Each structure stands twice: as C-alpha cells, then as structure tokens.
PDB file of C-alpha atoms in Angstrom:
ATOM      1  CA  GLU A   1     -10.204 -13.268   9.557  1.00  0.00           C
ATOM      2  CA  LEU A   2      -7.498 -10.669   9.323  1.00  0.00           C
ATOM      3  CA  LYS A   3      -8.932  -7.193   9.384  1.00  0.00           C
ATOM      4  CA  VAL A   4      -7.531  -3.724   9.483  1.00  0.00           C
ATOM      5  CA  GLU A   5     -10.184  -1.111  10.041  1.00  0.00           C
ATOM      6  CA  GLN A   6      -9.701   2.600   9.714  1.00  0.00           C
ATOM      7  CA  ASN A   7     -12.004   5.172  11.179  1.00  0.00           C
ATOM      8  CA  PRO A   8     -13.214   7.448   9.776  1.00  0.00           C
ATOM      9  CA  LEU A   9     -13.075   6.580   6.086  1.00  0.00           C
ATOM     10  CA  PHE A  10     -13.727  10.155   5.102  1.00  0.00           C
ATOM     11  CA  LEU A  11     -12.939  13.330   6.965  1.00  0.00           C
ATOM     12  CA  SER A  12     -13.470  16.926   5.965  1.00  0.00           C
ATOM     13  CA  MET A  13     -12.023  19.505   8.288  1.00  0.00           C
ATOM     14  CA  GLN A  14     -10.991  23.114   8.490  1.00  0.00           C
ATOM     15  CA  GLU A  15      -7.441  24.335   8.519  1.00  0.00           C
ATOM     16  CA  GLY A  16      -6.098  24.877  11.990  1.00  0.00           C
ATOM     17  CA  LYS A  17      -8.113  22.099  13.597  1.00  0.00           C
ATOM     18  CA  ASN A  18      -6.845  18.918  15.234  1.00  0.00           C
ATOM     19  CA  TYR A  19      -8.077  15.464  14.466  1.00  0.00           C
ATOM     20  CA  THR A  20      -7.228  11.803  14.887  1.00  0.00           C
ATOM     21  CA  ILE A  21      -7.489   8.855  12.508  1.00  0.00           C
ATOM     22  CA  TYR A  22      -7.828   5.447  14.122  1.00  0.00           C
ATOM     23  CA  CYS A  23      -6.532   2.109  12.898  1.00  0.00           C
ATOM     24  CA  ASN A  24      -7.716  -1.078  14.563  1.00  0.00           C
ATOM     25  CA  TYR A  25      -6.410  -4.490  13.595  1.00  0.00           C
ATOM     26  CA  SER A  26      -7.561  -7.979  14.428  1.00  0.00           C
ATOM     27  CA  THR A  27      -4.342  -9.954  14.624  1.00  0.00           C
ATOM     28  CA  THR A  28      -1.081  -9.787  16.488  1.00  0.00           C
ATOM     29  CA  SER A  29       1.436  -7.563  14.779  1.00  0.00           C
ATOM     30  CA  ASP A  30       4.502  -5.861  16.153  1.00  0.00           C
ATOM     31  CA  ARG A  31       4.818  -3.555  13.190  1.00  0.00           C
ATOM     32  CA  LEU A  32       2.423  -0.996  11.883  1.00  0.00           C
ATOM     33  CA  TYR A  33       2.847   1.321   8.942  1.00  0.00           C
ATOM     34  CA  TRP A  34       1.273   4.566   7.886  1.00  0.00           C
ATOM     35  CA  TYR A  35       1.299   5.680   4.274  1.00  0.00           C
ATOM     36  CA  ARG A  36       0.035   8.705   2.439  1.00  0.00           C
ATOM     37  CA  GLN A  37      -1.431   8.764  -1.073  1.00  0.00           C
ATOM     38  CA  ASP A  38      -2.130  11.952  -2.983  1.00  0.00           C
ATOM     39  CA  PRO A  39      -4.870  11.797  -5.653  1.00  0.00           C
ATOM     40  CA  GLY A  40      -3.662   9.919  -8.709  1.00  0.00           C
ATOM     41  CA  LYS A  41      -0.284   9.298  -7.124  1.00  0.00           C
ATOM     42  CA  SER A  42       1.635   6.481  -5.553  1.00  0.00           C
ATOM     43  CA  LEU A  43       1.956   5.662  -1.872  1.00  0.00           C
ATOM     44  CA  GLU A  44       4.539   7.303   0.319  1.00  0.00           C
ATOM     45  CA  SER A  45       5.726   5.867   3.616  1.00  0.00           C
ATOM     46  CA  LEU A  46       5.101   8.142   6.598  1.00  0.00           C
ATOM     47  CA  PHE A  47       5.842   6.080   9.694  1.00  0.00           C
ATOM     48  CA  VAL A  48       6.940   2.629  10.740  1.00  0.00           C
ATOM     49  CA  LEU A  49       5.957   1.790  14.325  1.00  0.00           C
ATOM     50  CA  LEU A  50       7.867  -1.163  15.687  1.00  0.00           C
ATOM     51  CA  SER A  51       6.839  -1.714  19.280  1.00  0.00           C
ATOM     52  CA  ASN A  52       4.175  -1.146  21.857  1.00  0.00           C
ATOM     53  CA  GLY A  53       4.097   2.470  22.930  1.00  0.00           C
ATOM     54  CA  ALA A  54       6.015   3.667  19.898  1.00  0.00           C
ATOM     55  CA  VAL A  55       5.383   7.267  18.975  1.00  0.00           C
ATOM     56  CA  LYS A  56       6.725   9.040  15.924  1.00  0.00           C
ATOM     57  CA  GLN A  57       6.238  12.605  14.772  1.00  0.00           C
ATOM     58  CA  GLU A  58       6.877  14.393  11.538  1.00  0.00           C
ATOM     59  CA  GLY A  59       5.729  17.967  11.286  1.00  0.00           C
ATOM     60  CA  ARG A  60       2.016  18.150  12.064  1.00  0.00           C
ATOM     61  CA  LEU A  61       1.559  14.367  12.042  1.00  0.00           C
ATOM     62  CA  MET A  62       2.097  12.103  15.010  1.00  0.00           C
ATOM     63  CA  ALA A  63       1.545   8.357  15.030  1.00  0.00           C
ATOM     64  CA  SER A  64       1.346   6.017  17.993  1.00  0.00           C
ATOM     65  CA  LEU A  65       0.954   2.297  18.523  1.00  0.00           C
ATOM     66  CA  ASP A  66      -0.722   0.280  21.285  1.00  0.00           C
ATOM     67  CA  THR A  67      -0.152  -3.380  20.445  1.00  0.00           C
ATOM     68  CA  LYS A  68      -2.169  -4.590  23.411  1.00  0.00           C
ATOM     69  CA  ALA A  69      -5.250  -2.744  22.223  1.00  0.00           C
ATOM     70  CA  ARG A  70      -4.317  -3.445  18.594  1.00  0.00           C
ATOM     71  CA  LEU A  71      -4.764   0.218  17.877  1.00  0.00           C
ATOM     72  CA  SER A  72      -2.749   2.880  16.148  1.00  0.00           C
ATOM     73  CA  THR A  73      -3.615   6.546  15.857  1.00  0.00           C
ATOM     74  CA  LEU A  74      -2.505   9.215  13.428  1.00  0.00           C
ATOM     75  CA  HIS A  75      -2.986  12.633  14.962  1.00  0.00           C
ATOM     76  CA  ILE A  76      -3.062  15.781  12.888  1.00  0.00           C
ATOM     77  CA  THR A  77      -2.236  19.019  14.663  1.00  0.00           C
ATOM     78  CA  ALA A  78      -3.318  22.396  13.295  1.00  0.00           C
ATOM     79  CA  ALA A  79      -4.157  20.946   9.910  1.00  0.00           C
ATOM     80  CA  VAL A  80      -3.055  22.684   6.724  1.00  0.00           C
ATOM     81  CA  HIS A  81      -4.377  22.220   3.204  1.00  0.00           C
ATOM     82  CA  ASP A  82      -1.227  20.399   2.079  1.00  0.00           C
ATOM     83  CA  LEU A  83      -2.097  17.491   4.329  1.00  0.00           C
ATOM     84  CA  SER A  84      -5.131  16.666   2.215  1.00  0.00           C
ATOM     85  CA  ALA A  85      -4.609  13.088   1.026  1.00  0.00           C
ATOM     86  CA  THR A  86      -5.686   9.527   1.685  1.00  0.00           C
ATOM     87  CA  TYR A  87      -3.955   7.907   4.636  1.00  0.00           C
ATOM     88  CA  PHE A  88      -3.523   4.164   4.927  1.00  0.00           C
ATOM     89  CA  CYS A  89      -2.426   2.025   7.811  1.00  0.00           C
ATOM     90  CA  ALA A  90      -1.087  -1.504   7.357  1.00  0.00           C
ATOM     91  CA  VAL A  91       0.045  -4.272   9.674  1.00  0.00           C
ATOM     92  CA  ASP A  92       2.620  -6.964   9.157  1.00  0.00           C
ATOM     93  CA  PRO A  93       1.562 -10.218  10.842  1.00  0.00           C
ATOM     94  CA  PHE A  94       3.265 -12.586   8.410  1.00  0.00           C
ATOM     95  CA  SER A  95       6.790 -11.358   7.954  1.00  0.00           C
ATOM     96  CA  TYR A  96       6.600  -8.433   5.622  1.00  0.00           C
ATOM     97  CA  GLN A  97       3.287  -9.212   3.928  1.00  0.00           C
ATOM     98  CA  LEU A  98       1.240  -6.171   4.680  1.00  0.00           C
ATOM     99  CA  ILE A  99      -2.482  -6.204   5.408  1.00  0.00           C
ATOM    100  CA  TRP A 100      -4.002  -2.840   4.592  1.00  0.00           C
ATOM    101  CA  GLY A 101      -6.813  -0.707   5.866  1.00  0.00           C
ATOM    102  CA  ALA A 102      -9.272   0.803   3.388  1.00  0.00           C
ATOM    103  CA  GLY A 103      -7.800   4.268   3.770  1.00  0.00           C
ATOM    104  CA  THR A 104      -9.026   7.543   5.246  1.00  0.00           C
ATOM    105  CA  LYS A 105      -9.643  10.299   2.748  1.00  0.00           C
ATOM    106  CA  LEU A 106      -8.797  13.583   4.397  1.00  0.00           C
ATOM    107  CA  ILE A 107      -9.895  16.902   2.945  1.00  0.00           C
ATOM    108  CA  ILE A 108      -8.673  20.049   4.650  1.00  0.00           C
ATOM    109  CA  LYS A 109     -10.463  23.199   3.660  1.00  0.00           C
ATOM    110  CA  PRO A 110      -8.721  26.578   3.704  1.00  0.00           C
TER     111      PRO A 110
ATOM    112  CA  ASP B   1      15.276   8.883 -11.805  1.00  0.00           C
ATOM    113  CA  ALA B   2      12.545   6.989  -9.985  1.00  0.00           C
ATOM    114  CA  ASP B   3      13.667   4.026  -7.878  1.00  0.00           C
ATOM    115  CA  VAL B   4      10.641   1.885  -8.791  1.00  0.00           C
ATOM    116  CA  THR B   5       9.211   2.191 -12.278  1.00  0.00           C
ATOM    117  CA  GLN B   6       6.179   0.601 -13.852  1.00  0.00           C
ATOM    118  CA  THR B   7       5.180   0.231 -17.476  1.00  0.00           C
ATOM    119  CA  PRO B   8       2.748   0.952 -18.929  1.00  0.00           C
ATOM    120  CA  ARG B   9       1.247   3.710 -16.775  1.00  0.00           C
ATOM    121  CA  ASN B  10      -2.140   3.369 -18.383  1.00  0.00           C
ATOM    122  CA  ARG B  11      -3.618   0.546 -20.394  1.00  0.00           C
ATOM    123  CA  ILE B  12      -7.002  -0.130 -21.910  1.00  0.00           C
ATOM    124  CA  THR B  13      -7.623  -3.647 -23.124  1.00  0.00           C
ATOM    125  CA  LYS B  14     -10.465  -5.937 -24.040  1.00  0.00           C
ATOM    126  CA  THR B  15     -11.891  -8.939 -22.277  1.00  0.00           C
ATOM    127  CA  GLY B  16      -9.940 -12.089 -23.034  1.00  0.00           C
ATOM    128  CA  LYS B  17      -6.697 -10.369 -23.981  1.00  0.00           C
ATOM    129  CA  ARG B  18      -3.390 -11.240 -22.369  1.00  0.00           C
ATOM    130  CA  ILE B  19      -1.606  -8.330 -20.785  1.00  0.00           C
ATOM    131  CA  MET B  20       1.680  -7.884 -18.964  1.00  0.00           C
ATOM    132  CA  LEU B  21       2.579  -5.188 -16.495  1.00  0.00           C
ATOM    133  CA  GLU B  22       6.239  -4.634 -15.809  1.00  0.00           C
ATOM    134  CA  CYS B  23       8.103  -3.380 -12.785  1.00  0.00           C
ATOM    135  CA  SER B  24      11.762  -2.450 -12.445  1.00  0.00           C
ATOM    136  CA  GLN B  25      13.668  -1.198  -9.427  1.00  0.00           C
ATOM    137  CA  THR B  26      17.065   0.304  -8.794  1.00  0.00           C
ATOM    138  CA  LYS B  27      16.902   0.110  -5.007  1.00  0.00           C
ATOM    139  CA  GLY B  28      18.709  -3.218  -4.826  1.00  0.00           C
ATOM    140  CA  HIS B  29      15.927  -4.793  -2.786  1.00  0.00           C
ATOM    141  CA  ASP B  30      15.350  -8.524  -2.832  1.00  0.00           C
ATOM    142  CA  ARG B  31      11.642  -8.361  -2.077  1.00  0.00           C
ATOM    143  CA  MET B  32       9.086  -7.295  -4.653  1.00  0.00           C
ATOM    144  CA  TYR B  33       5.307  -7.165  -4.491  1.00  0.00           C
ATOM    145  CA  TRP B  34       2.310  -6.679  -6.735  1.00  0.00           C
ATOM    146  CA  TYR B  35      -0.840  -5.072  -5.330  1.00  0.00           C
ATOM    147  CA  ARG B  36      -4.115  -3.961  -6.759  1.00  0.00           C
ATOM    148  CA  GLN B  37      -6.038  -0.999  -5.438  1.00  0.00           C
ATOM    149  CA  ASP B  38      -9.780  -0.646  -5.755  1.00  0.00           C
ATOM    150  CA  PRO B  39     -11.741   2.304  -4.407  1.00  0.00           C
ATOM    151  CA  GLY B  40     -12.723   1.766  -0.783  1.00  0.00           C
ATOM    152  CA  LEU B  41     -10.799  -1.502  -0.461  1.00  0.00           C
ATOM    153  CA  GLY B  42      -7.277  -0.391   0.230  1.00  0.00           C
ATOM    154  CA  LEU B  43      -4.517  -2.477  -1.293  1.00  0.00           C
ATOM    155  CA  ARG B  44      -4.659  -6.209  -1.767  1.00  0.00           C
ATOM    156  CA  LEU B  45      -1.625  -8.374  -2.341  1.00  0.00           C
ATOM    157  CA  ILE B  46      -1.573 -10.368  -5.570  1.00  0.00           C
ATOM    158  CA  TYR B  47       1.897 -11.955  -5.536  1.00  0.00           C
ATOM    159  CA  TYR B  48       5.163 -11.421  -3.755  1.00  0.00           C
ATOM    160  CA  SER B  49       8.728 -12.541  -4.294  1.00  0.00           C
ATOM    161  CA  PHE B  50      11.475 -12.657  -1.691  1.00  0.00           C
ATOM    162  CA  ASP B  51      14.141 -13.413  -4.262  1.00  0.00           C
ATOM    163  CA  VAL B  52      14.406 -14.580  -7.854  1.00  0.00           C
ATOM    164  CA  LYS B  53      13.595 -18.198  -6.989  1.00  0.00           C
ATOM    165  CA  ASP B  54      10.998 -17.506  -4.329  1.00  0.00           C
ATOM    166  CA  ILE B  55       7.557 -16.486  -5.591  1.00  0.00           C
ATOM    167  CA  ASN B  56       4.406 -16.704  -3.526  1.00  0.00           C
ATOM    168  CA  LYS B  57       0.714 -16.165  -3.973  1.00  0.00           C
ATOM    169  CA  GLY B  58      -0.952 -13.384  -2.116  1.00  0.00           C
ATOM    170  CA  GLU B  59      -4.527 -12.783  -1.092  1.00  0.00           C
ATOM    171  CA  ILE B  60      -5.988 -12.509  -4.610  1.00  0.00           C
ATOM    172  CA  SER B  61      -3.748 -14.418  -7.047  1.00  0.00           C
ATOM    173  CA  ASP B  62      -6.489 -16.088  -9.097  1.00  0.00           C
ATOM    174  CA  GLY B  63      -6.401 -14.866 -12.692  1.00  0.00           C
ATOM    175  CA  TYR B  64      -2.863 -13.514 -12.365  1.00  0.00           C
ATOM    176  CA  SER B  65       0.634 -14.882 -12.830  1.00  0.00           C
ATOM    177  CA  VAL B  66       4.069 -13.383 -12.264  1.00  0.00           C
ATOM    178  CA  SER B  67       7.636 -13.726 -13.408  1.00  0.00           C
ATOM    179  CA  ARG B  68      10.763 -12.606 -11.579  1.00  0.00           C
ATOM    180  CA  GLN B  69      13.241 -12.220 -14.400  1.00  0.00           C
ATOM    181  CA  ALA B  70      15.999 -10.744 -12.266  1.00  0.00           C
ATOM    182  CA  GLN B  71      16.429  -9.171  -8.857  1.00  0.00           C
ATOM    183  CA  ALA B  72      15.371  -5.873 -10.367  1.00  0.00           C
ATOM    184  CA  LYS B  73      12.429  -7.012 -12.500  1.00  0.00           C
ATOM    185  CA  PHE B  74       9.046  -8.429 -11.551  1.00  0.00           C
ATOM    186  CA  SER B  75       6.246  -8.764 -14.102  1.00  0.00           C
ATOM    187  CA  LEU B  76       2.547  -9.357 -13.585  1.00  0.00           C
ATOM    188  CA  SER B  77       0.452 -11.044 -16.259  1.00  0.00           C
ATOM    189  CA  LEU B  78      -3.261 -11.310 -16.767  1.00  0.00           C
ATOM    190  CA  GLU B  79      -3.660 -14.365 -18.978  1.00  0.00           C
ATOM    191  CA  SER B  80      -7.206 -13.572 -20.020  1.00  0.00           C
ATOM    192  CA  ALA B  81      -8.317 -10.197 -18.763  1.00  0.00           C
ATOM    193  CA  ILE B  82     -11.823  -9.701 -17.413  1.00  0.00           C
ATOM    194  CA  PRO B  83     -13.639  -6.462 -16.536  1.00  0.00           C
ATOM    195  CA  ASN B  84     -13.423  -6.953 -12.765  1.00  0.00           C
ATOM    196  CA  GLN B  85      -9.648  -6.776 -13.095  1.00  0.00           C
ATOM    197  CA  THR B  86     -10.035  -3.106 -13.874  1.00  0.00           C
ATOM    198  CA  ALA B  87      -8.028  -1.455 -11.109  1.00  0.00           C
ATOM    199  CA  LEU B  88      -4.908   0.461 -10.203  1.00  0.00           C
ATOM    200  CA  TYR B  89      -1.904  -1.855  -9.916  1.00  0.00           C
ATOM    201  CA  PHE B  90       1.137  -1.074  -7.829  1.00  0.00           C
ATOM    202  CA  CYS B  91       4.520  -2.689  -7.661  1.00  0.00           C
ATOM    203  CA  ALA B  92       6.492  -2.315  -4.439  1.00  0.00           C
ATOM    204  CA  THR B  93       9.910  -3.306  -3.147  1.00  0.00           C
ATOM    205  CA  GLY B  94      11.338  -3.913   0.307  1.00  0.00           C
ATOM    206  CA  GLN B  95      14.529  -4.915   2.054  1.00  0.00           C
ATOM    207  CA  GLY B  96      13.000  -7.454   4.418  1.00  0.00           C
ATOM    208  CA  THR B  97      14.610  -6.062   7.548  1.00  0.00           C
ATOM    209  CA  SER B  98      12.804  -5.541  10.842  1.00  0.00           C
ATOM    210  CA  THR B  99      12.431  -1.851  10.090  1.00  0.00           C
ATOM    211  CA  ASP B 100      11.389  -2.501   6.528  1.00  0.00           C
ATOM    212  CA  THR B 101       9.010  -0.273   4.716  1.00  0.00           C
ATOM    213  CA  GLN B 102       7.796  -0.839   1.200  1.00  0.00           C
ATOM    214  CA  TYR B 103       8.568   1.520  -1.644  1.00  0.00           C
ATOM    215  CA  PHE B 104       5.934   1.888  -4.299  1.00  0.00           C
ATOM    216  CA  GLY B 105       6.042   2.479  -8.007  1.00  0.00           C
ATOM    217  CA  PRO B 106       3.823   5.084  -9.675  1.00  0.00           C
ATOM    218  CA  GLY B 107       1.089   2.589 -10.512  1.00  0.00           C
ATOM    219  CA  THR B 108      -0.541   1.264 -13.669  1.00  0.00           C
ATOM    220  CA  ARG B 109      -4.154   2.107 -14.325  1.00  0.00           C
ATOM    221  CA  LEU B 110      -5.683  -0.854 -16.154  1.00  0.00           C
ATOM    222  CA  THR B 111      -9.111  -0.801 -17.761  1.00  0.00           C
ATOM    223  CA  VAL B 112     -10.613  -3.998 -19.140  1.00  0.00           C
ATOM    224  CA  LEU B 113     -13.569  -3.423 -21.434  1.00  0.00           C
TER     225      LEU B 113
END
C-alpha cells in the first residue's frame, strides 16, 4: 500500500524556535513536493525535490530529501507567526500522480 | 486574474441531486486534476487528464465523472450526490515535465445534505 506519513500532524510552537516536520513514504519516488495551505485557502507549492540529497531553502524554510531512507524533512528556523499554516508533502511514484500526506498543522504563537 | 479558477466556490445541495463543478485554467497546461480534501486525510485524487482525449480514474473515482471540454476546461460531476461527498474539492493543473509542480485552484466547498 502506498503511504505518505507526516509527523507530527499538529505542532504548536513559539516564535523564534526551530522545528522539523518529517515526511516518510512507502514507495520509490524520485520526486517529492512540499505545499503550504493557509486556512480556507488553496495550496501553494513551496519546494520540488528531485533527487537524493536535494536541499532547497526559501527564507526560514529548508527542505531536504533522502530517497534511500524515503524521508524528507521540512525545517523551520526561527519561526515567525506568518509561517502558521498546514504543510503537506506529496510523492510522485506514478508519473505526476501525487500521493499526499495528511498534512501538518503548524501554529506559531507570538 | 487567477490562473486556475473554479466555480462555484461554495455549493449546498441535497442528496440525490446532480451537481457539476467547473475548472478553467489560463496556464496552458495539458494536465488537469480533480482532488477532494477531507480533514485529516490530505488530498485524494479523483480523476486526472493528461490531454483532452486522455482521462483516467484516480484513487476515489466511484460516484464521480469528469469531462474535458477543452485544454483549458475540466469539469467534475456528481451524478447523484450523497452526504459523504461533502468535502473541499480542488482542481489543479501541471505541465508534466520532470520538474513539474501542480497549481491549484481556490477550491469548491461542497455540502450535501
């Protein structure tokens, strides 16, 4: 069975702290995606990771991919309130048909 | 103007009614997708289309049908709506390249009473 598991599913943290969201997947996939969803809004692409060892950074967010461990991480550095959202990872084992994690709801308190 | 639009944005309907959700895009992408989102379940693929003549079932196609009227238009129909189809529905588009990401519409919130 194809599974994409995110951990944790809910995270409440203080501004200024660092934290990591984990995304494990059960099938071979050379591509992994991270998306952000604000409450009541659509999904916005954050990162596309295309190979083992890929690392991408945008502002306070950094994503990495280990295809051998079937693991991706989304690291938040010195969190700010504006990063509060739900973060989804998705893998692409079947040629552009994404399999999604359940999402991690992140609340950052001032 | 938004690149991917969906109509309606909200819809309340009754069990047994037929309903159509519409999606249009101006991104020029060949690939279009319909997903539903339920709390705690992420997104699940209903149907996808790689071009006008290529339509495929996704993970949860039962109870749904689609029509690809043109490259830019992809409609989702519920032939006889039931309450467990209450969800948030998203249309997405993609180029189909190796670096492809999917671009999402604003979503349609559907409630079936």
